[in-house]
Structures are given as C-alpha cells and as structure tokens.
Amino acid sequence: MSENNQAGHEAELIEHPDRNLAMELVRATEAAAIRAVPWIGRGNKNAADGAAVDAMRKFLATVEFQGEVVIGEGEKDEAPMLFNGEVVGNGRGPLCDIAVDPIDGTSLTAAGRQNAISVIAVADRGSMYNPKEVFYMEKIVTGPAGKGIIDLERPIGENITALAEALGKHVEDMTVAVLDRPRHEQLIQDIRASGAGTELMLDGDVAGGINAALQNGRIDMCVGIGGTPEGIITACAIKGLDGVMQGRLYPRNDEERSNAVNAGHELGRVLTADDLVRTDNTFFVCTGVTDGGLVRGVNRERDNITTDSVVLRARSGTFRRVTAVHRADKWLGDDA
Ligand code: VTB
C-alpha cells in the first residue's frame, strides 16, 4: 500500500467509524468464563462446559447480529445449545458466521490447570472454511515478520532459521510453541536440533497461535497438528494481528480422507489464513478462565470478580486488552 493510500485508509476509519462487534461479543466470553469458575479443578469437564455454553448463549442473544454457528459444540442431536447450524444473536443486523469454543481447555479447567480460555470468532456469512470432514490440521503461525518467509512445506529447521534472520534474532533465542502430544515427538526433536527452544502446551493452540503472532512476545512461532476448528478460529485472530498462518488438513484415516475429497477439499494443499476465512472482516474475542500466557484467569476478590480479555477486529487492526470488574453479587446473587 502506498503512503497516500494508507493515509486515506486511516482517515476513512476516523471519518466513518463503524461498529466493532467484538466489543459486544466480549461480554459473552466474560460470562462463559465467570460461569465456569465454580467448576475449575472439580474434575467434571462436562459441567464446566455446560455452564460456559449456557452463559455464552444468553449473552449472544443480546448482540445485534445474525450469527450462524459454523463451529460449535457439535451436531444438534448431541449438543442442546450452540450446535452447528444454530442461529444466534437478536435476529437483526449483519449476517455472520460464528465459531465458538465456550471453553478451549475443558480438561485444563476440570483439572485446575493453566491456559483455559473462552473464545468466539465472527466473520461475514459464508466466509469460514467448513472444518467438519477432517479433525486435525497441521499449522504454522508467526507474526508479520514471517510474511513471504515461512512455508509449511519446508523443513521446520529452515523455517526457524529464516524467521530468526527476519526478526534479527539468534536461533538460540527463538521459542516455538507446540502441543505436547506423542505425534509431535519428531517435530519437537527437529525444533531443538535447529537450536531453538520449545514451549510445550498441554492444550490450547489458539492461544499459542496468538502468542506467536504478537510482536515482541515470548513465543516466535506456533507449529504442529491441532484441531481443524481451532485452526479457523486462529485464522480469524491472525487477520487482526497482521500475522501469518498456513494450515494443511491432516486426515486420521481413509474415511476422513475420502470424506474430505467428496466435500471438495484438496488434500495436501497448503491453506492460507485467506483460505480459512475468506474475508478481512473478522472479529475475535477471548477471556481467560484459568491463568495463562495470553490472558489471566477469572479472579474473585471479596465483592469483585475480575476478567481479562483480548478483543480483536481485523478491519481496523485494533488489539484491545479488556479488564472488567464485575460485582459478585450481580453474578452470584445470594451465594456471593
Ligand atoms: C488442539 C487444542 C485444543 O484439541 O487443537 C487439540 O488446541 C487437538 O486435539 O485445546 P488433541 O487434543 O487430540 O491433540 C484441544 O486439545 C481440545 O479442544
């Protein structure tokens, strides 16, 4: 973009500011996180998820948009609420696709571990890639410095070296986030062989991807095989951070392979953030359930409940941290 165009674009934002849907959506992730709190460390992940889903749905009903759940809690017969295909919102306003993960990290929450978040991503209707045929996706995510540099088809060591050079860092100072899974044994060895260090995540590669895309963060890159739905949610956030993301479907078996081909997916193709969300009009919000590297968990102190959230809008490129202090008596009534 030329300097003039850029100035024109900025002026446009000031002359004709439009709505930031994410500023309203954050209430829904806050509510889900708060409602999950009684279930932290209680060993019951379904109860934690149920409480979060219920709260998220109630708050989504207040938002002026017509969101169709593209990534939700599953098919209608197995998920009573926020099921795929469900229409959420107050029935007016823009037509959107919505991806929800009321708790990314239900096992973390049930165990009382760190890094559980509540997440919502929204984009124009019909723009989100349909993740349902193949459970897993290989992913690579970096900040803006990775543009034109990283390539999922190159060996990981080459990607790390090239990104380190672009960042002006020593490879030894690079940190790569990876889900801690047996399937990543070789990948982890290869990362360490390049000279970089790993940050192994128990769950939650959405937060890992965002941390990698944030500039001046502790993590430089997030790689590995994670859920396909999480990949699309991450792509919505990455667009707001001007980061880079590539993904490739990773079928578990022949059935997934043939379902994917029948659905028109080209297996083996490297998908960019633009393939995963075919619009630049994306919104992303997350609120910490338990403490983590991206956001702090819900904190109850005397009469107050504090939540920590991230609010992203791709069109403007704004990244907000929202700390909200909620009155415990309003949320818990007589139990406060
Ligand atoms: C990841 C992770 C999620 O699913 O996408 C993962 O980010 C992929 O599946 O938090 P596996 O657990 O089988 O590796 C989660 O762990 C849970 O949704």
GROMACS .gro file of N, CA, C and O and ligand atoms in nm, residues 104 135-136 139 179 181 183 203-206 226-227 230, ligand 1:
model
   74
  104ASP      N    1  -1.201  -2.340   2.563
  104ASP     CA    2  -1.094  -2.414   2.495
  104ASP      C    3  -1.002  -2.458   2.608
  104ASP      O    4  -0.931  -2.377   2.667
  135PHE      N    5  -1.062  -3.391   1.127
  135PHE     CA    6  -1.047  -3.346   1.266
  135PHE      C    7  -0.921  -3.261   1.288
  135PHE      O    8  -0.922  -3.163   1.360
  136TYR      N    9  -0.810  -3.305   1.228
  136TYR     CA   10  -0.682  -3.239   1.254
  136TYR      C   11  -0.628  -3.159   1.135
  136TYR      O   12  -0.654  -3.193   1.020
  139LYS      N   13  -0.040  -2.694   1.131
  139LYS     CA   14  -0.045  -2.547   1.131
  139LYS      C   15   0.093  -2.487   1.155
  139LYS      O   16   0.176  -2.547   1.223
  179LEU      N   17   0.192  -2.826   2.072
  179LEU     CA   18   0.110  -2.906   2.164
  179LEU      C   19   0.193  -3.028   2.208
  179LEU      O   20   0.258  -3.092   2.125
  181ARG      N   21   0.217  -3.361   2.250
  181ARG     CA   22   0.148  -3.483   2.208
  181ARG      C   23   0.251  -3.582   2.153
  181ARG      O   24   0.349  -3.538   2.091
  183ARG      N   25   0.240  -3.746   1.893
  183ARG     CA   26   0.255  -3.730   1.748
  183ARG      C   27   0.358  -3.622   1.711
  183ARG      O   28   0.398  -3.612   1.596
  203ASP      N   29  -0.274  -2.802   2.607
  203ASP     CA   30  -0.392  -2.783   2.522
  203ASP      C   31  -0.384  -2.640   2.473
  203ASP      O   32  -0.296  -2.566   2.512
  204GLY      N   33  -0.482  -2.602   2.389
  204GLY     CA   34  -0.497  -2.460   2.359
  204GLY      C   35  -0.402  -2.403   2.255
  204GLY      O   36  -0.325  -2.312   2.283
  205ASP      N   37  -0.410  -2.456   2.131
  205ASP     CA   38  -0.321  -2.398   2.030
  205ASP      C   39  -0.377  -2.269   1.969
  205ASP      O   40  -0.309  -2.204   1.890
  206VAL      N   41  -0.499  -2.229   2.007
  206VAL     CA   42  -0.549  -2.097   1.964
  206VAL      C   43  -0.466  -1.989   2.034
  206VAL      O   44  -0.409  -1.900   1.969
  226GLY      N   45  -0.308  -2.972   1.527
  226GLY     CA   46  -0.413  -2.944   1.627
  226GLY      C   47  -0.548  -2.955   1.558
  226GLY      O   48  -0.558  -2.993   1.441
  227GLY      N   49  -0.653  -2.919   1.630
  227GLY     CA   50  -0.787  -2.931   1.574
  227GLY      C   51  -0.808  -2.838   1.454
  227GLY      O   52  -0.759  -2.725   1.454
  230GLU      N   53  -1.010  -2.523   1.560
  230GLU     CA   54  -0.921  -2.426   1.625
  230GLU      C   55  -0.839  -2.349   1.521
  230GLU      O   56  -0.802  -2.234   1.541
  337VTB     C1   57  -0.590  -2.868   1.998
  337VTB     C2   58  -0.601  -2.784   2.124
  337VTB     C3   59  -0.734  -2.793   2.191
  337VTB     O1   60  -0.769  -3.005   2.087
  337VTB     O2   61  -0.650  -2.808   1.888
  337VTB     C4   62  -0.640  -3.009   2.029
  337VTB     O3   63  -0.575  -2.651   2.092
  337VTB     C5   64  -0.630  -3.109   1.916
  337VTB     O4   65  -0.671  -3.238   1.954
  337VTB     O5   66  -0.730  -2.721   2.312
  337VTB     P1   67  -0.592  -3.337   2.053
  337VTB     O6   68  -0.628  -3.296   2.195
  337VTB     O7   69  -0.644  -3.473   2.015
  337VTB     O8   70  -0.446  -3.322   2.030
  337VTB     C6   71  -0.772  -2.940   2.213
  337VTB     O9   72  -0.680  -3.005   2.299
  337VTB     C7   73  -0.909  -2.951   2.282
  337VTB    O10   74  -1.010  -2.893   2.210
   0.00000   0.00000   0.00000
